[in-house]
Amino acid sequence: SYEWTATGGTFEGFRTQNLFENVWVAPTQAGTYEVTSTAINGKNRSSRTTLMNVTRYFFDHFQSPNIFAGNGWPGWGRTQAT
């Protein structure tokens, strides 16, 4: 079986927690996080850790506050001058 740990964020988990793969959901705060997978075979354990660098979410850069306020996409309904 497998165990997954991380210093931040969460795992999708309910379908993949004990499998050789898992979906890590990055935290919203920028930083460097350790994600570790441990393979367990009886009394034997082997772990691998990787560093994940989170800078920002794609949406934070491109989305308008209007989307989060429920007002639709920026510029929706405006006509362009010809």
JSON list of C-alpha atoms in Angstrom, two decimals, residues 37-69:
[
{"chain": "A", "resi": 37, "resn": "SER", "atom": "CA", "xyz": [4.92, 9.12, -1.00]},
{"chain": "A", "resi": 38, "resn": "THR", "atom": "CA", "xyz": [5.72, 6.03, 1.06]},
{"chain": "A", "resi": 39, "resn": "ALA", "atom": "CA", "xyz": [5.43, 2.52, -0.38]},
{"chain": "A", "resi": 40, "resn": "ILE", "atom": "CA", "xyz": [4.76, -0.16, 2.23]},
{"chain": "A", "resi": 41, "resn": "ASN", "atom": "CA", "xyz": [5.35, -3.87, 1.64]},
{"chain": "A", "resi": 42, "resn": "GLY", "atom": "CA", "xyz": [5.00, -5.82, 4.86]},
{"chain": "A", "resi": 43, "resn": "LYS", "atom": "CA", "xyz": [7.75, -4.54, 7.18]},
{"chain": "A", "resi": 44, "resn": "ASN", "atom": "CA", "xyz": [9.58, -2.71, 4.37]},
{"chain": "A", "resi": 45, "resn": "ARG", "atom": "CA", "xyz": [9.01, 0.99, 3.70]},
{"chain": "A", "resi": 46, "resn": "SER", "atom": "CA", "xyz": [10.47, 3.25, 1.02]},
{"chain": "A", "resi": 47, "resn": "SER", "atom": "CA", "xyz": [9.77, 6.99, 0.78]},
{"chain": "A", "resi": 48, "resn": "ARG", "atom": "CA", "xyz": [10.35, 9.65, -1.87]},
{"chain": "A", "resi": 49, "resn": "THR", "atom": "CA", "xyz": [9.89, 13.37, -1.32]},
{"chain": "A", "resi": 50, "resn": "THR", "atom": "CA", "xyz": [9.65, 16.15, -3.87]},
{"chain": "A", "resi": 51, "resn": "LEU", "atom": "CA", "xyz": [9.49, 19.92, -3.42]},
{"chain": "A", "resi": 52, "resn": "MET", "atom": "CA", "xyz": [6.54, 21.68, -5.02]},
{"chain": "A", "resi": 53, "resn": "ASN", "atom": "CA", "xyz": [6.82, 25.42, -5.62]},
{"chain": "A", "resi": 54, "resn": "VAL", "atom": "CA", "xyz": [3.47, 27.22, -5.53]},
{"chain": "A", "resi": 55, "resn": "THR", "atom": "CA", "xyz": [3.57, 30.78, -6.85]},
{"chain": "A", "resi": 56, "resn": "ARG", "atom": "CA", "xyz": [-0.07, 31.64, -7.54]},
{"chain": "A", "resi": 57, "resn": "TYR", "atom": "CA", "xyz": [-3.17, 30.21, -9.07]},
{"chain": "A", "resi": 58, "resn": "PHE", "atom": "CA", "xyz": [-3.81, 30.77, -12.75]},
{"chain": "A", "resi": 59, "resn": "PHE", "atom": "CA", "xyz": [-7.24, 32.19, -11.94]},
{"chain": "A", "resi": 60, "resn": "ASP", "atom": "CA", "xyz": [-5.85, 34.87, -9.64]},
{"chain": "A", "resi": 61, "resn": "HIS", "atom": "CA", "xyz": [-4.03, 36.46, -12.55]},
{"chain": "A", "resi": 62, "resn": "PHE", "atom": "CA", "xyz": [-6.72, 36.32, -15.22]},
{"chain": "A", "resi": 63, "resn": "GLN", "atom": "CA", "xyz": [-10.09, 36.49, -13.49]},
{"chain": "A", "resi": 64, "resn": "SER", "atom": "CA", "xyz": [-12.00, 39.62, -12.67]},
{"chain": "A", "resi": 65, "resn": "PRO", "atom": "CA", "xyz": [-13.56, 40.33, -9.27]},
{"chain": "A", "resi": 66, "resn": "ASN", "atom": "CA", "xyz": [-16.89, 40.42, -11.18]},
{"chain": "A", "resi": 67, "resn": "ILE", "atom": "CA", "xyz": [-16.74, 36.66, -11.60]},
{"chain": "A", "resi": 68, "resn": "PHE", "atom": "CA", "xyz": [-16.55, 36.07, -7.87]},
{"chain": "A", "resi": 69, "resn": "ALA", "atom": "CA", "xyz": [-19.35, 38.59, -7.26]}
]
